[in-house]
PDB file of C-alpha atoms in Angstrom:
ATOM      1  CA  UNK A  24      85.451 136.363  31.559  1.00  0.00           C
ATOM      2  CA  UNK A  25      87.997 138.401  29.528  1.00  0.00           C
ATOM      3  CA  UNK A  26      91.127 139.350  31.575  1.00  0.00           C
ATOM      4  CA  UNK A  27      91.661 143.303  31.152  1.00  0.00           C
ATOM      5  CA  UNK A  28      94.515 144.258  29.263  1.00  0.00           C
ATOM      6  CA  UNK A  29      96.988 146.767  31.134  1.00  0.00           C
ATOM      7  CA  UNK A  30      99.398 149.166  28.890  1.00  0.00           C
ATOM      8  CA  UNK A  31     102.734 148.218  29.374  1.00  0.00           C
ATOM      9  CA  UNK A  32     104.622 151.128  31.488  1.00  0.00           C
ATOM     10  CA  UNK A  33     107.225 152.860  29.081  1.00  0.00           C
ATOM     11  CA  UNK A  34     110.441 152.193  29.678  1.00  0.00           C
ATOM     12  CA  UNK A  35     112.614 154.250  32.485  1.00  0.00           C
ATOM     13  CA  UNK A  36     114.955 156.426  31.305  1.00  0.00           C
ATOM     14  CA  UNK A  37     118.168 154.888  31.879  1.00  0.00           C
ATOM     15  CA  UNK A  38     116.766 151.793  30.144  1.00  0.00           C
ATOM     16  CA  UNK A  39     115.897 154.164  27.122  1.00  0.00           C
ATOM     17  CA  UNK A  40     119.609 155.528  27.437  1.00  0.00           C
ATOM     18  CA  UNK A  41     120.972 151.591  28.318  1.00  0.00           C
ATOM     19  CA  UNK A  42     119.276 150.838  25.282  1.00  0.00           C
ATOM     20  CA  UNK A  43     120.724 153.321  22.521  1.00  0.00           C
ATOM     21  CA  UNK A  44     123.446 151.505  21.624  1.00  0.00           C
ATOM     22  CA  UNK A  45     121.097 148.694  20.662  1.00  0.00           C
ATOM     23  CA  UNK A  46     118.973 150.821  17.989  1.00  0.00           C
ATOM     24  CA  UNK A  47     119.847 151.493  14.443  1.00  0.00           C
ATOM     25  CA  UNK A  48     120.968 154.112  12.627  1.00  0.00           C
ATOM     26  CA  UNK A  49     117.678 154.335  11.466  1.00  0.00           C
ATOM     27  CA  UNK A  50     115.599 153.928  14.778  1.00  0.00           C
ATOM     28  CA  UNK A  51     118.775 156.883  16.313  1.00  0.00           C
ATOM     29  CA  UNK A  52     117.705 159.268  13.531  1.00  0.00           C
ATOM     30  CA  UNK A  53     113.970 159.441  13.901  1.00  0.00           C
ATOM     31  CA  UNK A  54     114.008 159.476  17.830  1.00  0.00           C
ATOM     32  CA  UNK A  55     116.342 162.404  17.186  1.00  0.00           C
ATOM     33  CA  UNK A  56     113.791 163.764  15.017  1.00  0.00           C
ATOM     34  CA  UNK A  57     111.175 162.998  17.903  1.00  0.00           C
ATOM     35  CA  UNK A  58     113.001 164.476  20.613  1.00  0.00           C
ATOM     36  CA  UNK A  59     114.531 167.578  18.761  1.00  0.00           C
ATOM     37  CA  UNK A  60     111.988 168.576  16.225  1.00  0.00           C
ATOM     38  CA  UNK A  61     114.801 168.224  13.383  1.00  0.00           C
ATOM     39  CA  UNK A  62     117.336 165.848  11.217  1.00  0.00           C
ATOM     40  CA  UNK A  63     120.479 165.034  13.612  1.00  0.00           C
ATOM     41  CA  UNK A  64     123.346 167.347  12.316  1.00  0.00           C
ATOM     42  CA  UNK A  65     125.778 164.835  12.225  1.00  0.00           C
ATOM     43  CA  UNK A  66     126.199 161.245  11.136  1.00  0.00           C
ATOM     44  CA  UNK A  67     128.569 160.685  14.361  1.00  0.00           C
ATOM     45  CA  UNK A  68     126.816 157.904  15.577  1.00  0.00           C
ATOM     46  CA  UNK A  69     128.810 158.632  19.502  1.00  0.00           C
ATOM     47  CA  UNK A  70     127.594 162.192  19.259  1.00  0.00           C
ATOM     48  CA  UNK A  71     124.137 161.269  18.665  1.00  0.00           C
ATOM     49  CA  UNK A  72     123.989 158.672  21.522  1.00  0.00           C
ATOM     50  CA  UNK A  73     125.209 161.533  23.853  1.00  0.00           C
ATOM     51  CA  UNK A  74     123.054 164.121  22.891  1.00  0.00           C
ATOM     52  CA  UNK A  75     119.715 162.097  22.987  1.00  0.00           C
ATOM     53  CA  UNK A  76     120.959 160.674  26.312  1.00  0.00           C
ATOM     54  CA  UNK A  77     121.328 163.825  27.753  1.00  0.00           C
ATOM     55  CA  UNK A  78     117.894 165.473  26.470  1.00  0.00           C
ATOM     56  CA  UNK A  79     116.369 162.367  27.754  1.00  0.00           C
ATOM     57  CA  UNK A  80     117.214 163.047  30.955  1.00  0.00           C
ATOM     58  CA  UNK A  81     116.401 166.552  30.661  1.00  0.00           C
ATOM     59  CA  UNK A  82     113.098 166.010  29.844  1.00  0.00           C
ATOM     60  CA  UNK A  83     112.522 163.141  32.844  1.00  0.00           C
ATOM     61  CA  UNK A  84     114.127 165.666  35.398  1.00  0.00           C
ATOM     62  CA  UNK A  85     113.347 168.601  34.601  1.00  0.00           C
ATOM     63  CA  UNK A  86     110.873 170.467  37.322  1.00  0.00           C
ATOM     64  CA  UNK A  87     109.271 173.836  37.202  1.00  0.00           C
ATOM     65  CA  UNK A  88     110.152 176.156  39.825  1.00  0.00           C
ATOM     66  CA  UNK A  89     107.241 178.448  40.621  1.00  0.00           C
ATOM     67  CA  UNK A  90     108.955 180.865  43.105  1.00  0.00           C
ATOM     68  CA  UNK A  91     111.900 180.783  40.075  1.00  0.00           C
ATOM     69  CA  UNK A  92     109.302 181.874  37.459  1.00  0.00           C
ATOM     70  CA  UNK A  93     107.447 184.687  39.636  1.00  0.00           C
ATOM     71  CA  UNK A  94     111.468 186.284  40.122  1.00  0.00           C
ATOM     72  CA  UNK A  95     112.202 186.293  36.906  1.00  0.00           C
ATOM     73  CA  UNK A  96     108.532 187.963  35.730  1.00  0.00           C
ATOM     74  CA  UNK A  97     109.226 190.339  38.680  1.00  0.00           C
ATOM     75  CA  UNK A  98     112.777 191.078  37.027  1.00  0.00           C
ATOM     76  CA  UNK A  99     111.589 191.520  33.897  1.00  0.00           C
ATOM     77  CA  UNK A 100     108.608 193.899  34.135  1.00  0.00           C
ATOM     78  CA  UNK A 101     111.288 196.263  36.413  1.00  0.00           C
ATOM     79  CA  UNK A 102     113.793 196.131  33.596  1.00  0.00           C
ATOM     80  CA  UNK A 103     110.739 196.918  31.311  1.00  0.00           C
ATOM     81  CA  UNK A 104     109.637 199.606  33.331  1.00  0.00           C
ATOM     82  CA  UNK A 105     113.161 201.386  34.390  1.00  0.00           C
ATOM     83  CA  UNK A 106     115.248 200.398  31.609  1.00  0.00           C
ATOM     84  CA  UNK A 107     117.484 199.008  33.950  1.00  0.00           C
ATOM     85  CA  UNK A 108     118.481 195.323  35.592  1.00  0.00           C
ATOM     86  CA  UNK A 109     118.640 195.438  39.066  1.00  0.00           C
ATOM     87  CA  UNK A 110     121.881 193.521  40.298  1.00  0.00           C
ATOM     88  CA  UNK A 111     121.201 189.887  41.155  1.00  0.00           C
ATOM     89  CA  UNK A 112     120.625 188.417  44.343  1.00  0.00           C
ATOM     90  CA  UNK A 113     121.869 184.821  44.591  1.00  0.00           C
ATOM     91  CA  UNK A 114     119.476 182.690  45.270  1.00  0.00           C
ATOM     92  CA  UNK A 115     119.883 179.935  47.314  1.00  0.00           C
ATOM     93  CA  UNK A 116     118.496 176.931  45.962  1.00  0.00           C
ATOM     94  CA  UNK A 117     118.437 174.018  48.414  1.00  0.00           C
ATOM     95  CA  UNK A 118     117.043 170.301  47.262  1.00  0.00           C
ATOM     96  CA  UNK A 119     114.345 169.385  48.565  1.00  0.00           C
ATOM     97  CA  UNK A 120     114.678 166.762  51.499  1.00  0.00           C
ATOM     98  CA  UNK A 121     117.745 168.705  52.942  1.00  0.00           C
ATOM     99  CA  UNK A 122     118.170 168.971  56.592  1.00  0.00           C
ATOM    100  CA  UNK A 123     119.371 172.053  58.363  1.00  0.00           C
ATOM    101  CA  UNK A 124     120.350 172.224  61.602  1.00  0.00           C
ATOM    102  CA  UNK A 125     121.103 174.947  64.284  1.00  0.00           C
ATOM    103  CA  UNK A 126     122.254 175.189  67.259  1.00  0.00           C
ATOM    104  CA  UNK A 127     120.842 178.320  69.581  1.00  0.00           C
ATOM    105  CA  UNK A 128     120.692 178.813  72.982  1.00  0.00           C
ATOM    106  CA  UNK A 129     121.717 175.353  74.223  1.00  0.00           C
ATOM    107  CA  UNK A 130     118.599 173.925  71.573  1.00  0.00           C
ATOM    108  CA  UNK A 131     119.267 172.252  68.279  1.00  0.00           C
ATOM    109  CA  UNK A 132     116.583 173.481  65.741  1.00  0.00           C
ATOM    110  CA  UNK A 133     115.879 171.669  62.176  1.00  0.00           C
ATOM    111  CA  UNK A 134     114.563 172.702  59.122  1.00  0.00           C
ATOM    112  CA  UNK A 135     114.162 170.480  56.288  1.00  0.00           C
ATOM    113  CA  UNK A 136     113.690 171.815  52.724  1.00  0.00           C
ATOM    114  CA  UNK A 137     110.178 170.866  51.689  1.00  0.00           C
ATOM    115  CA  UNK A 138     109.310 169.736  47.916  1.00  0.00           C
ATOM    116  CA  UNK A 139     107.485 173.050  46.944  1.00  0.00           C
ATOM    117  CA  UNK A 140     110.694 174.975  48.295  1.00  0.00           C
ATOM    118  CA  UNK A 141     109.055 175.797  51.479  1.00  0.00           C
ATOM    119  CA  UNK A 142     110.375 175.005  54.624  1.00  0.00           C
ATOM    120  CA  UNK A 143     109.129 172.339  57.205  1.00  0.00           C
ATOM    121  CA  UNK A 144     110.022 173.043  61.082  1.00  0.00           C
ATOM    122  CA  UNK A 145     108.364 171.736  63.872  1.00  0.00           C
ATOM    123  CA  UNK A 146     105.835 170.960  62.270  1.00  0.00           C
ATOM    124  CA  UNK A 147     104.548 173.711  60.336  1.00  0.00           C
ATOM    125  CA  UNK A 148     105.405 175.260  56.674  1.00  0.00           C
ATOM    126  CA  UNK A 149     107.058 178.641  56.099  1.00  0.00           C
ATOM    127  CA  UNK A 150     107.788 180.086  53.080  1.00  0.00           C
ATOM    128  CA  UNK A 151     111.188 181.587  53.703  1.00  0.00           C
ATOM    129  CA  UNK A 152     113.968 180.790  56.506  1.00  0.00           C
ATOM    130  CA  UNK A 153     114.346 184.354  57.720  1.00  0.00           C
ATOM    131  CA  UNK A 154     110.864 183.523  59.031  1.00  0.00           C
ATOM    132  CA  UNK A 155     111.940 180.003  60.977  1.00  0.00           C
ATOM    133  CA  UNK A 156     115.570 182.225  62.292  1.00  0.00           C
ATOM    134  CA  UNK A 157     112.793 184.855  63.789  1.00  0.00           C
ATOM    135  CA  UNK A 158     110.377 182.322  65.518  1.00  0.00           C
ATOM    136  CA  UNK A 159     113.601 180.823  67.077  1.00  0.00           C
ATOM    137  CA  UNK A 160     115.222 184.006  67.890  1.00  0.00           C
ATOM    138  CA  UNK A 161     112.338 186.891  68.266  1.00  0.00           C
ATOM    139  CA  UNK A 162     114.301 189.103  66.112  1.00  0.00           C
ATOM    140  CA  UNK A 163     115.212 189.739  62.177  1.00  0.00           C
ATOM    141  CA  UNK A 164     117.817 187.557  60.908  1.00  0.00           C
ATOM    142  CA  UNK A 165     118.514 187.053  57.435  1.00  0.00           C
ATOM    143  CA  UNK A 166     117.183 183.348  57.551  1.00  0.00           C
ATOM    144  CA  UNK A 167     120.281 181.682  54.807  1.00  0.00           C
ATOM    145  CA  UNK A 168     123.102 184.026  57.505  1.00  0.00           C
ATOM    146  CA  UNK A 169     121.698 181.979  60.774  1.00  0.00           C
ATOM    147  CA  UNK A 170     120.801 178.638  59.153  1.00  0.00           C
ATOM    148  CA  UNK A 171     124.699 178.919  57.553  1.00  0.00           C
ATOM    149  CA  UNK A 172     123.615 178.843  53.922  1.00  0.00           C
ATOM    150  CA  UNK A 173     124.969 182.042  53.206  1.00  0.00           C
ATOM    151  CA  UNK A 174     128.583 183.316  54.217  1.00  0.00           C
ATOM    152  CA  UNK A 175     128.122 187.247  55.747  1.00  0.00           C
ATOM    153  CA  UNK A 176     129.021 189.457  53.803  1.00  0.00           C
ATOM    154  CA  UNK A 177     132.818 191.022  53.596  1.00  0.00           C
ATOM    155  CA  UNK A 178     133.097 194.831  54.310  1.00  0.00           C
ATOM    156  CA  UNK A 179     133.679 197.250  51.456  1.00  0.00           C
ATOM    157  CA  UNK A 180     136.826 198.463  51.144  1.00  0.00           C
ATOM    158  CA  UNK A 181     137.438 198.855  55.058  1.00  0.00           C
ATOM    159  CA  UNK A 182     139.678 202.279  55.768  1.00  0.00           C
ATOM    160  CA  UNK A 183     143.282 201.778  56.101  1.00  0.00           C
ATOM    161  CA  UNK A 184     144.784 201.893  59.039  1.00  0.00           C
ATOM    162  CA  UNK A 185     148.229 204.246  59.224  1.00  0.00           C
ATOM    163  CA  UNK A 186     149.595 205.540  55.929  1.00  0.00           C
ATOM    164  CA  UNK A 187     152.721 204.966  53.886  1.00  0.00           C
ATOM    165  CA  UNK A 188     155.585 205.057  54.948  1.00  0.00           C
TER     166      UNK A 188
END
């Protein structure tokens, strides 16, 4: 009976960055090459290192933000159509596995920030907190405001009170 051969798993990425010091000139240049598509633009071997380190981990943790990428095609086709960039809202990006907690009414209410940027609370998903801050309350609240995630908001040049003197 033959034994079945298994491909090795590549290497993690902070072996692949452990291991940079270790490669050649030669063996730096072409996995520069691989990585960015051209010659390295320097011969600074510490400059190299740094740079392919970095893009390594780029590559290994970079992640695709759907929500992010429907925004910005929502953005775009308004500039398109109106000529004009509407002024932009700050998004609140929380990672994923974070816990929020509130306390209302004498109960303490948790959210936890789902992979897929949805929002876990007792026991069901909801795409926005706004939604979770109106199941707990019964009214609107701007879901980031009540969870704490957002500061309010200052008021606009409030009137002055009295005049000079």
């Amino acid at each position: 009976m033959k034994a079945s051969t298994v491909p090795p798993t590549p290497p993690s990425v902070v072996a692949r960055i452990a291991g940079l010091p270790d490669l050649s000139i030669e063996e730096m240049r072409a996995l520069w090459r691989e990585l960015f598509g051209s010659d390295n633009p320097t011969p600074n071997r510490q400059f190299m290192e740094r740079r392919i380190a970095y893009k390594l981990q780029e590559i290994e943790f970079r992640k695709v933000d759907p929500s992010l990428l429907e925004r910005n095609k929502r953005r775009i086709k308004a500039l398109v159509e109106t000529g004009k960039a509407r002024k932009l809202d700050r998004d609140i990006r929380l990672m994923p596995g974070t816990v929020l907690t509130r306390e209302y009414q004498g109960i303490e209410h948790r959210v936890t920030v789902a992979q897929d940027g949805q929002y876990e609370f007792e026991g069901r998903r909801y795409p926005s907190l706004s939604m979770i801050a109106r199941e707990i309350t019964g009214t609107r609240w701007s879901g980031p405001l009540f969870f704490g995630v957002k500061a309010p908001a200052k008021a606009k040049n409030p009137k002055k009170q009295g005049g000079r003197r």
